[in-house]
Structures are given as structure tokens and as C-alpha cells.
PDB file of C-alpha atoms in Angstrom:
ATOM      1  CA  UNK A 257      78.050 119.646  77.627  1.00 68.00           C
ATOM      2  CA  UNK A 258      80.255 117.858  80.007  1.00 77.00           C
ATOM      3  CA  UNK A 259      81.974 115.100  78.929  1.00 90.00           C
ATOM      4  CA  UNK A 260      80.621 113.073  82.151  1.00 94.00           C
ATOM      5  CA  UNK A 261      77.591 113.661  84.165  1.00 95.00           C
ATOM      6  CA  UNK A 262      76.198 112.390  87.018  1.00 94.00           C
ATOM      7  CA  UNK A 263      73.626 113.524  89.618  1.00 85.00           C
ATOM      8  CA  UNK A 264      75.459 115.118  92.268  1.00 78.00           C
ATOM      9  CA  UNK A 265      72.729 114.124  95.191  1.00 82.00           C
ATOM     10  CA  UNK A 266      73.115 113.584  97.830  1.00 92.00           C
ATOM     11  CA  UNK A 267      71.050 110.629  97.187  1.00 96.00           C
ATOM     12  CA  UNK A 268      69.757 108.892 100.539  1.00 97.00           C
ATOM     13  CA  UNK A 269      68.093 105.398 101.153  1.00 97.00           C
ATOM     14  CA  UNK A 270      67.430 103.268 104.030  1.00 97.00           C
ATOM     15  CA  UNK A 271      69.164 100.366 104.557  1.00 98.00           C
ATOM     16  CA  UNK A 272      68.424  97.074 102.361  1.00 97.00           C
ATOM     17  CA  UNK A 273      66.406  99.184  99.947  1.00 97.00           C
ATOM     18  CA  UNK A 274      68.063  99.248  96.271  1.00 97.00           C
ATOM     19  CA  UNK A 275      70.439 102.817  95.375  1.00 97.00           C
ATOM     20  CA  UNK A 276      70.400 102.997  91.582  1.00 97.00           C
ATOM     21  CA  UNK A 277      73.230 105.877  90.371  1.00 97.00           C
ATOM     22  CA  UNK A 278      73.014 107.353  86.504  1.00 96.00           C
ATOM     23  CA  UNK A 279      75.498 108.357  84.497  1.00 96.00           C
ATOM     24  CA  UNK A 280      75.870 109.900  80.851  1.00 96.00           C
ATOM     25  CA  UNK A 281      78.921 110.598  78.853  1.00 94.00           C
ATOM     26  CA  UNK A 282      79.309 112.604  75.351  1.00 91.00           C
ATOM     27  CA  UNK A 283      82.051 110.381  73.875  1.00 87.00           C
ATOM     28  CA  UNK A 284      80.099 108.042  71.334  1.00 87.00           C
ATOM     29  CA  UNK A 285      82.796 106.261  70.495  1.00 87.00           C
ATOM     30  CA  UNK A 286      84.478 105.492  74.031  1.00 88.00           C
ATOM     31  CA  UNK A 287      83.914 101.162  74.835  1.00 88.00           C
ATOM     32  CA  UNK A 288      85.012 101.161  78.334  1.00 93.00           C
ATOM     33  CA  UNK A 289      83.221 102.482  81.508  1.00 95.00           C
ATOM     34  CA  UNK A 290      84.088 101.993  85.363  1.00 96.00           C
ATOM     35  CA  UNK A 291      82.344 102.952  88.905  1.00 97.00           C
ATOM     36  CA  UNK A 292      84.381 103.830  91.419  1.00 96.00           C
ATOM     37  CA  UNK A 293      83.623 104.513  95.164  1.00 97.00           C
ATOM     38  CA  UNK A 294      85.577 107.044  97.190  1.00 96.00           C
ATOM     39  CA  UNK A 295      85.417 107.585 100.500  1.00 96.00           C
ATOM     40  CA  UNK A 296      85.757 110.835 102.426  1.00 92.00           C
ATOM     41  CA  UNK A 297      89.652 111.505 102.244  1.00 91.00           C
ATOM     42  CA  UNK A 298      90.543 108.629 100.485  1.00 95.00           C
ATOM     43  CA  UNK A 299      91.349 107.737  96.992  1.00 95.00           C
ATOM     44  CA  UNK A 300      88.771 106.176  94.287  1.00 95.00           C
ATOM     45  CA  UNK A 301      88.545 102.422  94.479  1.00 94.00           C
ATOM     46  CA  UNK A 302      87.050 100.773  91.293  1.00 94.00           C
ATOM     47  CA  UNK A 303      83.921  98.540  91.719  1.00 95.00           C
ATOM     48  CA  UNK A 304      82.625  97.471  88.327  1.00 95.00           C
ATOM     49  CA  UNK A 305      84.168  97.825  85.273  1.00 95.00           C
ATOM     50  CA  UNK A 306      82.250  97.234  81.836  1.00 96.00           C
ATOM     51  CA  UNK A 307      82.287  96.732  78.251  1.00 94.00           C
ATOM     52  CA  UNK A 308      79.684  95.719  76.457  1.00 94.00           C
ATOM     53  CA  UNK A 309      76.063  96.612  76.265  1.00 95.00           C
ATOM     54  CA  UNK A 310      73.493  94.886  79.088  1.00 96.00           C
ATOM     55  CA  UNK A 311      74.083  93.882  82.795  1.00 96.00           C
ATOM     56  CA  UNK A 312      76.754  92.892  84.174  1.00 97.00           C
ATOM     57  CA  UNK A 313      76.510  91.800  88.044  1.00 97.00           C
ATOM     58  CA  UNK A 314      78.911  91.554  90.806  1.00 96.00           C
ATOM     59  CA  UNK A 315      77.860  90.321  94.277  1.00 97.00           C
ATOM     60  CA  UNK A 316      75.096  93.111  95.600  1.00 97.00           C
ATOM     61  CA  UNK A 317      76.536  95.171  92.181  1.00 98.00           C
ATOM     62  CA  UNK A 318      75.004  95.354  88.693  1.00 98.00           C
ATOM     63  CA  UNK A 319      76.646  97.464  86.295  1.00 98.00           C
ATOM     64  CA  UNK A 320      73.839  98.676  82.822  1.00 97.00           C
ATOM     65  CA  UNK A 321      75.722  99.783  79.736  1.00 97.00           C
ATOM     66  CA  UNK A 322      73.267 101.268  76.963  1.00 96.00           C
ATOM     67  CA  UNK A 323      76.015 102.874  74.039  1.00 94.00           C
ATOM     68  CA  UNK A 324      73.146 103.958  71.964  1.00 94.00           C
ATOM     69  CA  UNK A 325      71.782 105.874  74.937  1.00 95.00           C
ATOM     70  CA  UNK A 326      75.390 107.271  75.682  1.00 95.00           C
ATOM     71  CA  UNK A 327      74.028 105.580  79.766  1.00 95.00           C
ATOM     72  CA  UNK A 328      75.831 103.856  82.559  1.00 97.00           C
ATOM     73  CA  UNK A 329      74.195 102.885  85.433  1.00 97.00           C
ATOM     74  CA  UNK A 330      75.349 101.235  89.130  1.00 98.00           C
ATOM     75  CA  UNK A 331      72.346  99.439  90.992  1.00 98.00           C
ATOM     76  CA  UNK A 332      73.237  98.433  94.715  1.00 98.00           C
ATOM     77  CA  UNK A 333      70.785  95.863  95.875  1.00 98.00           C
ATOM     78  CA  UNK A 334      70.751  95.452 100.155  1.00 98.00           C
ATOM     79  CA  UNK A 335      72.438  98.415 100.743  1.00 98.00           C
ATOM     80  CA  UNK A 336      74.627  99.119 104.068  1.00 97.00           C
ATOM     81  CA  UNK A 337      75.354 101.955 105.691  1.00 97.00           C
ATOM     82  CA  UNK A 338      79.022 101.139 104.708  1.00 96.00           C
ATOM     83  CA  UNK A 339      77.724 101.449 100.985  1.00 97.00           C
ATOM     84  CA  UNK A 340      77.517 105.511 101.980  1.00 97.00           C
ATOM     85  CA  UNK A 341      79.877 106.980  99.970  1.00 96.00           C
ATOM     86  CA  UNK A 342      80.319 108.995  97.254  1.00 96.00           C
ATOM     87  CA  UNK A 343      80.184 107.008  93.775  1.00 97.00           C
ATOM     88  CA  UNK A 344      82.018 107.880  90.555  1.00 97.00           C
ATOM     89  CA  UNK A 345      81.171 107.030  86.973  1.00 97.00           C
ATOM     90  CA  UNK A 346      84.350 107.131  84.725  1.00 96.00           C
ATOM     91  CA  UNK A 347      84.362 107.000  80.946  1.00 94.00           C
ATOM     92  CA  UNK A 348      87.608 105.856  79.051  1.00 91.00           C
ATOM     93  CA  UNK A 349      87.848 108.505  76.002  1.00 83.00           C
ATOM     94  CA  UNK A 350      89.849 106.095  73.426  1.00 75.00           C
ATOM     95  CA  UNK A 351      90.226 108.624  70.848  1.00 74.00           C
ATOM     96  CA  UNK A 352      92.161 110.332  73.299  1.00 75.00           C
ATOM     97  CA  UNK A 353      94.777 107.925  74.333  1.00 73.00           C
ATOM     98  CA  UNK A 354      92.850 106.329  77.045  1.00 77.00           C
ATOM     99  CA  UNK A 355      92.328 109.013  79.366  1.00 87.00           C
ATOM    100  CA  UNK A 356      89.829 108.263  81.907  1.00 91.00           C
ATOM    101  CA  UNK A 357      87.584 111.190  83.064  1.00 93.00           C
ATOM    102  CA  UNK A 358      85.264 111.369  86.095  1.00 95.00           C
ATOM    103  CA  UNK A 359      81.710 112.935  86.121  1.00 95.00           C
ATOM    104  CA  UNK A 360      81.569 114.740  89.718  1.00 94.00           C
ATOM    105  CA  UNK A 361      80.111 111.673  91.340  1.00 95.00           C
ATOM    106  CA  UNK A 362      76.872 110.921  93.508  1.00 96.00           C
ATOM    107  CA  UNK A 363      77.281 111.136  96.910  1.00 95.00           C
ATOM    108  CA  UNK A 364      75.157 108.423  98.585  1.00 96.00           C
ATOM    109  CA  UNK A 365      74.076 107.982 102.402  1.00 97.00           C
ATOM    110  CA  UNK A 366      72.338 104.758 103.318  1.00 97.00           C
ATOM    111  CA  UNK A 367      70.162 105.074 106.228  1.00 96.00           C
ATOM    112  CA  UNK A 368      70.075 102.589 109.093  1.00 94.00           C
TER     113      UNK A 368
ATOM    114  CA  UNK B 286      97.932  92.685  92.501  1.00 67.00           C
ATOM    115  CA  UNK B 287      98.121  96.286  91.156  1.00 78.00           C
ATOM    116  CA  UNK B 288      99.647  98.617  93.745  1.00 89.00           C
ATOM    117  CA  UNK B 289     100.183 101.844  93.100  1.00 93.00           C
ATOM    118  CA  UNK B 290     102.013 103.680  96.011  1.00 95.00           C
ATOM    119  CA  UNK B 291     102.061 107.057  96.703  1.00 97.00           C
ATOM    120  CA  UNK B 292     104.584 109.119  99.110  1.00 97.00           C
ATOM    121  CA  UNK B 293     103.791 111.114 101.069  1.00 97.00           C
ATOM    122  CA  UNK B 294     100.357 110.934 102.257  1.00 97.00           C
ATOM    123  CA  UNK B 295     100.173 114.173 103.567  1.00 97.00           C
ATOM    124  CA  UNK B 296     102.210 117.709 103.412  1.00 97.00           C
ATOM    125  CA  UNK B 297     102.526 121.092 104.537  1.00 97.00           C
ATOM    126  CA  UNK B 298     104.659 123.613 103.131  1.00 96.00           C
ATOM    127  CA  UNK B 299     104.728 127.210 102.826  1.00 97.00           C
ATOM    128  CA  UNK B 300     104.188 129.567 100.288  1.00 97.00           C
ATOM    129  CA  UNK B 301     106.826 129.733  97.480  1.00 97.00           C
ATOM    130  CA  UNK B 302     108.553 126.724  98.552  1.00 97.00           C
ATOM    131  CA  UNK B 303     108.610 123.315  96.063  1.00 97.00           C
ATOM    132  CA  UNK B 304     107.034 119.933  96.606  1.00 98.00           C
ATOM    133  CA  UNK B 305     107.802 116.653  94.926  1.00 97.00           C
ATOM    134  CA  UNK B 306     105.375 113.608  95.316  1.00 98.00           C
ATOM    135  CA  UNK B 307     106.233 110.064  93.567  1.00 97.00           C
ATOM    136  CA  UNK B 308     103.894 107.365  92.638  1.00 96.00           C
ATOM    137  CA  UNK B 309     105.462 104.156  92.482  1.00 95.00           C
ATOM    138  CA  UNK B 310     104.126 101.194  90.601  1.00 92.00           C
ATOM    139  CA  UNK B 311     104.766  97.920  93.370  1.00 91.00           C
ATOM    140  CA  UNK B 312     104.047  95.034  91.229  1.00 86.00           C
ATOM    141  CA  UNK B 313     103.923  95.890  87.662  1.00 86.00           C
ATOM    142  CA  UNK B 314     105.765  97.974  84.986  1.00 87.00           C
ATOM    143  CA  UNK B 315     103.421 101.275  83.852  1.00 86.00           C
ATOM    144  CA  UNK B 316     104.585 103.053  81.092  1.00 83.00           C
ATOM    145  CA  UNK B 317     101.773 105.695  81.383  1.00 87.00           C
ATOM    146  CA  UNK B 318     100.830 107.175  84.528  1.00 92.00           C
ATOM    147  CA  UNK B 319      98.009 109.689  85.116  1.00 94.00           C
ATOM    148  CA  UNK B 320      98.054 112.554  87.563  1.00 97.00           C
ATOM    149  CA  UNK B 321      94.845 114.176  89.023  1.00 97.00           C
ATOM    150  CA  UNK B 322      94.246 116.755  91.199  1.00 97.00           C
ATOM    151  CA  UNK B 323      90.326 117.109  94.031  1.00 96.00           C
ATOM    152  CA  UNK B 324      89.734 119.833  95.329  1.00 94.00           C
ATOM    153  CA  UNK B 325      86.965 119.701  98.371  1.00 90.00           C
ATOM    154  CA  UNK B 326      83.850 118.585  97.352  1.00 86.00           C
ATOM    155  CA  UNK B 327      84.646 117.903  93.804  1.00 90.00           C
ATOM    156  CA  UNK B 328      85.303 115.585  91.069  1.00 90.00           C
ATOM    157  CA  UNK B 329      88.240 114.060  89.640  1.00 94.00           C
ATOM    158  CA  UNK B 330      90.241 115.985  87.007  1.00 95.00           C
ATOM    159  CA  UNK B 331      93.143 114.473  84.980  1.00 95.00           C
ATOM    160  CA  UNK B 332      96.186 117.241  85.217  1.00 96.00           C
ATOM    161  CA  UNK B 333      98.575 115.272  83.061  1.00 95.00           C
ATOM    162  CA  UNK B 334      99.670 111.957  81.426  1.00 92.00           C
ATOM    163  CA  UNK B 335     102.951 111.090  82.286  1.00 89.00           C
ATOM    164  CA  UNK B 336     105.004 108.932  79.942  1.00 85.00           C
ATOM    165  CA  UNK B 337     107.806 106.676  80.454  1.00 85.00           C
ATOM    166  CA  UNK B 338     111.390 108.102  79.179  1.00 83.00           C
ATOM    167  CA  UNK B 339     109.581 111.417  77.159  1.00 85.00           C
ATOM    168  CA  UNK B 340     107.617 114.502  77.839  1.00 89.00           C
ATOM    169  CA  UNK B 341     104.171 114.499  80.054  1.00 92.00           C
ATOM    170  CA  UNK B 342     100.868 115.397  78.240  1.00 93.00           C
ATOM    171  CA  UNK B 343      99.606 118.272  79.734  1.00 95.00           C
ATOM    172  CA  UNK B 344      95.238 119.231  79.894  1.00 94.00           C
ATOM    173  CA  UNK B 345      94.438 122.722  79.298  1.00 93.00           C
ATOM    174  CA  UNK B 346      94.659 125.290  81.644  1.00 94.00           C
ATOM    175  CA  UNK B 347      97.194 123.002  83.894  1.00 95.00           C
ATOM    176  CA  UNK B 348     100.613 125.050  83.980  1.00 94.00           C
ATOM    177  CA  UNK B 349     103.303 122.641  82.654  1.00 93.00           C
ATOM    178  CA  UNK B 350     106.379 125.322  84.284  1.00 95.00           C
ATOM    179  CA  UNK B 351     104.339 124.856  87.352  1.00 96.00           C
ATOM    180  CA  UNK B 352     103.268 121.392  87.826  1.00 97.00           C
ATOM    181  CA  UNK B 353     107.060 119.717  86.679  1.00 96.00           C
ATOM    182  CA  UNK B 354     106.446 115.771  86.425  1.00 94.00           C
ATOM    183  CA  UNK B 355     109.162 113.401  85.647  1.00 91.00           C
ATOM    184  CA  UNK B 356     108.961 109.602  84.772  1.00 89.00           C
ATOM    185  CA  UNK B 357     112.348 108.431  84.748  1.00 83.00           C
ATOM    186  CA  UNK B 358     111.319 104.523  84.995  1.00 89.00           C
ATOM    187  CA  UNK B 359     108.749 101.980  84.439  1.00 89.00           C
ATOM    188  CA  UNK B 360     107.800 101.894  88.056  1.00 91.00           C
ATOM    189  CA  UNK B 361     108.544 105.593  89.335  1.00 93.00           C
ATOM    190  CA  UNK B 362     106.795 109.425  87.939  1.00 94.00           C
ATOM    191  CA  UNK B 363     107.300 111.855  90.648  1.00 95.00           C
ATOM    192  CA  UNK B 364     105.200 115.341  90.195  1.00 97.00           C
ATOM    193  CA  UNK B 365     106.832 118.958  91.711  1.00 97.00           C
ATOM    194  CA  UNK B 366     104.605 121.347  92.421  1.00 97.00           C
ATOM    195  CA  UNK B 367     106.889 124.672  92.172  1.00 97.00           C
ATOM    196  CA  UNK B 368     106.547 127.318  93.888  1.00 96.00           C
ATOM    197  CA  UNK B 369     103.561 126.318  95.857  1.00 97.00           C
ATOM    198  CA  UNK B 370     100.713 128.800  96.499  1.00 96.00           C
ATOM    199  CA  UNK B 371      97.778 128.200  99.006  1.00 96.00           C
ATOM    200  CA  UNK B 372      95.683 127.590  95.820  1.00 96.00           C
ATOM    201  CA  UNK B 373      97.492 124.908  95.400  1.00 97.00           C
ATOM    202  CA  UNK B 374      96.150 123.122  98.293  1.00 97.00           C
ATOM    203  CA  UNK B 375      94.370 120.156  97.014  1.00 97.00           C
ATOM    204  CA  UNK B 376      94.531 116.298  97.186  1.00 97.00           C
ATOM    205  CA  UNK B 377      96.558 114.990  94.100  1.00 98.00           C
ATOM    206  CA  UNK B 378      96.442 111.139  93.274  1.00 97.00           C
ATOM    207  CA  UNK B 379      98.500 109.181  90.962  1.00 96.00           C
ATOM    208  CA  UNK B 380      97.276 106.424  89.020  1.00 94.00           C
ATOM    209  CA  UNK B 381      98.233 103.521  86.316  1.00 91.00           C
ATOM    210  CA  UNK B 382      97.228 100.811  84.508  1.00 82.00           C
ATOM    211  CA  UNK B 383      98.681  97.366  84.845  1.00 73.00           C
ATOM    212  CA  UNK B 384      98.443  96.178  81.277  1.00 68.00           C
ATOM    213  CA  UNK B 385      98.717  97.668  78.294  1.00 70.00           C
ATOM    214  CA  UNK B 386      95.370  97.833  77.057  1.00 74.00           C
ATOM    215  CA  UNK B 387      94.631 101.098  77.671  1.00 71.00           C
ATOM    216  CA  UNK B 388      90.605  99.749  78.395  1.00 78.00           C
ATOM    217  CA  UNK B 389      91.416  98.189  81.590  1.00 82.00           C
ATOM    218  CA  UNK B 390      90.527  99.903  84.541  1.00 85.00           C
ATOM    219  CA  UNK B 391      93.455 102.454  86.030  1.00 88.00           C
ATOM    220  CA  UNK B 392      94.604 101.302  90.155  1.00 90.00           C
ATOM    221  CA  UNK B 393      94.706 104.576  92.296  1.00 94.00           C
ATOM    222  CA  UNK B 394      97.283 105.897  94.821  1.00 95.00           C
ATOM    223  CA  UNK B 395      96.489 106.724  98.439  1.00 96.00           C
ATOM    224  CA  UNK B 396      96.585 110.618  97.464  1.00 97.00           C
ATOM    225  CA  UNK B 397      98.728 113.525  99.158  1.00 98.00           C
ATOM    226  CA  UNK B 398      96.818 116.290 100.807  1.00 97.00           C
ATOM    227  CA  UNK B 399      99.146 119.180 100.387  1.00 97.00           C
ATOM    228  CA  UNK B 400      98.718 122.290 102.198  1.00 97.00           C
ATOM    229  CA  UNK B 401     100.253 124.979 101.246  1.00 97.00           C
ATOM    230  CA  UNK B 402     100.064 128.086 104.273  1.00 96.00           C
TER     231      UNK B 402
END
């Protein structure tokens, strides 16, 4: 089992519609998880961070933590062409001195 | 806040030849600094933690002889690739955290795209 996964896609909606992204992790006892977008050629730039269990919403973004469920999820609400990009889900392993590892992110294309 | 700068963006060298890239932290001190290494159309994965003033952490199957990294202060960790091979070739990004708390979330380089022909 990897230690992140994440539906590869591509995963394509038109624009304004709502792109939800998944993401599971085998590390029970990790307690922080980040999204990161990346586009093509460029490094990852994070978007949400988050910590505890529940929503937590940034502008257009809303992060959903469920620990017992070992789930992360990224909703983007309105979505924009510029959304299309490829989306990683990274999981902080803090029994192993904070290394952060990256399932092998979504790749989303928003339709105009 | 939170730059982490990366030099260079982009190189070619040839086969058998050495190549050193440094990550520089701008605006705060970063005792640990993480190296990964994309190939095209793939994730993420973590080569090696580099520490501050002792030896880098190495993950499996990543050749410490080969991959030299060096973080001589709390703002600089440069990584040589020796003896390059076109395997090799491969977009490697630098990263670090700007607090201790090893939760928060770690601030990314630009990447170098090395090609090695």
C-alpha cells in the first residue's frame, strides 16, 4: 500500500462547476496534511494546509480532514480554467521526522 | 515571507561530468532542508533530508556517493549530482520549512531541470 494515494485522472469539469480531489494516506498517526498545486514545469505551491478533523475553507477552497477514515479531500467551488492543474495531496509522516510525502497527484482540466 | 531560492533553473551537462545546485533560504534560517527529485509525469519523491552542520538522511534506493549534499549554513544546502548520467535527467526541487515545527507546511524552490546528454 502506498503511503499516499490519489486518483491520478485526469479529472475534467467545465467551468464554474465544483472539482472535488480525494486523497488517502496509511500513516494513522500523521496530524498534518497539505494540497499543493503544480503547474506544468513549475514547482508545487501549497494551497490549504490542515490539522484537525472537519472543513476548513479558504476563498473558492475547502479542505475535509476525516483521521478515522485515514481521508483528505480538496473541493474547488467556481472553478477556472486557471484552476487546471495538477493537484497534490501531501501527508506529514511525524514518526518519521516530519518528512512530507506526495501521493502522485490529480491532474485537473477545467473546461471553458 | 518564506523564500526558498534555487540556482540554477535549468542545466545541461554531459555524461560523466558533476553538477552542484544550491537552495538558499531568503528570509529565514532552515535547519532542515528536503531534496526531491520528478521525473515526467510523476509524483514527488523525497531523495534526502539535509541537516544543518551534520550528515544528510538518505531514502532507500537514493545513492548517497552519488547524490553528495552539503549544508554548511542555516540558509545554504547545495546538492552534487556526480558523475551525471542521462538517467539522471529529472527536475530536482529544494524545499524548507520556516519554523521549527516540523507540522507547518514546507515553501518550495523554483526546481532545476537538469539534462544530462
Amino acid at each position: 500500500q502506498k503511503e499516499v494515494e490519489q486518483n491520478s485522472g485526469p479529472l475534467s469539469v467545465p467551468e464554474g462547476a465544483i472539482a472535488s480531489l480525494n486523497c488517502t494516506y496509511s500513516d494513522r498517526v500523521s496530524q498534518s496534511f497539505f494540497w499543493y498545486r503544480q503547474y506544468s514545469g513549475k514547482s508545487p505551491e501549497l494551497i490549504m494546509s490542515i490539522y484537525s478533523n472537519g472543513d476548513k475553507e479558504d476563498g473558492r477552497f475547502t479542505a475535509q480532514l476525516n483521521k478515522a477514515s485515514q481521508y483528505v479531500s480538496l473541493l474547488i467551488r467556481d472553478s477556472q480554467p486557471s484552476d487546471s492543474a495538477t493537484y497534490l495531496c501531501a501527508v506529514n509522516m511525524d514518526n518519521q521526522g516530519g518528512k512530507l510525502i506526495f501521493g502522485q497527484g490529480t491532474e485537473l482540466s477545467v473546461k471553458p | 515571507g518564506a523564500v526558498v531560492s534555487q540556482h540554477p533553473s535549468r542545466v545541461i551537462c554531459k555524461s560523466g561530468t558533476s553538477v552542484k545546485i544550491e537552495c538558499r533560504s531568503l528570509d529565514f534560517q532552515a535547519t532542515t532542508m528536503f531534496w526531491y527529485r520528478q521525473f515526467p509525469k510523476q509524483s514527488l519523491m523525497l531523495m534526502a533530508t539535509s541537516n544543518e552542520g551534520s550528515k544528510a538522511t538518505y531514502e532507500q534506493g537514493v545513492e548517497k556517493d552519488k547524490f553528495l549534499i552539503n549544508h554548511a549554513s542555516l540558509t545554504l544546502s547545495t546538492l552534487t549530482v556526480t558523475s551525471a548520467h542521462p538517467e539522471d535527467s529529472s527536475f530536482y526541487i529544494c524545499s524548507a520549512r520556516a519554523w521549527t515545527d516540523f507540522n507547518s507546511p514546507l515553501h518550495f524552490g523554483n526546481g532545476t531541470r537538469l539534462t544530462v546528454t
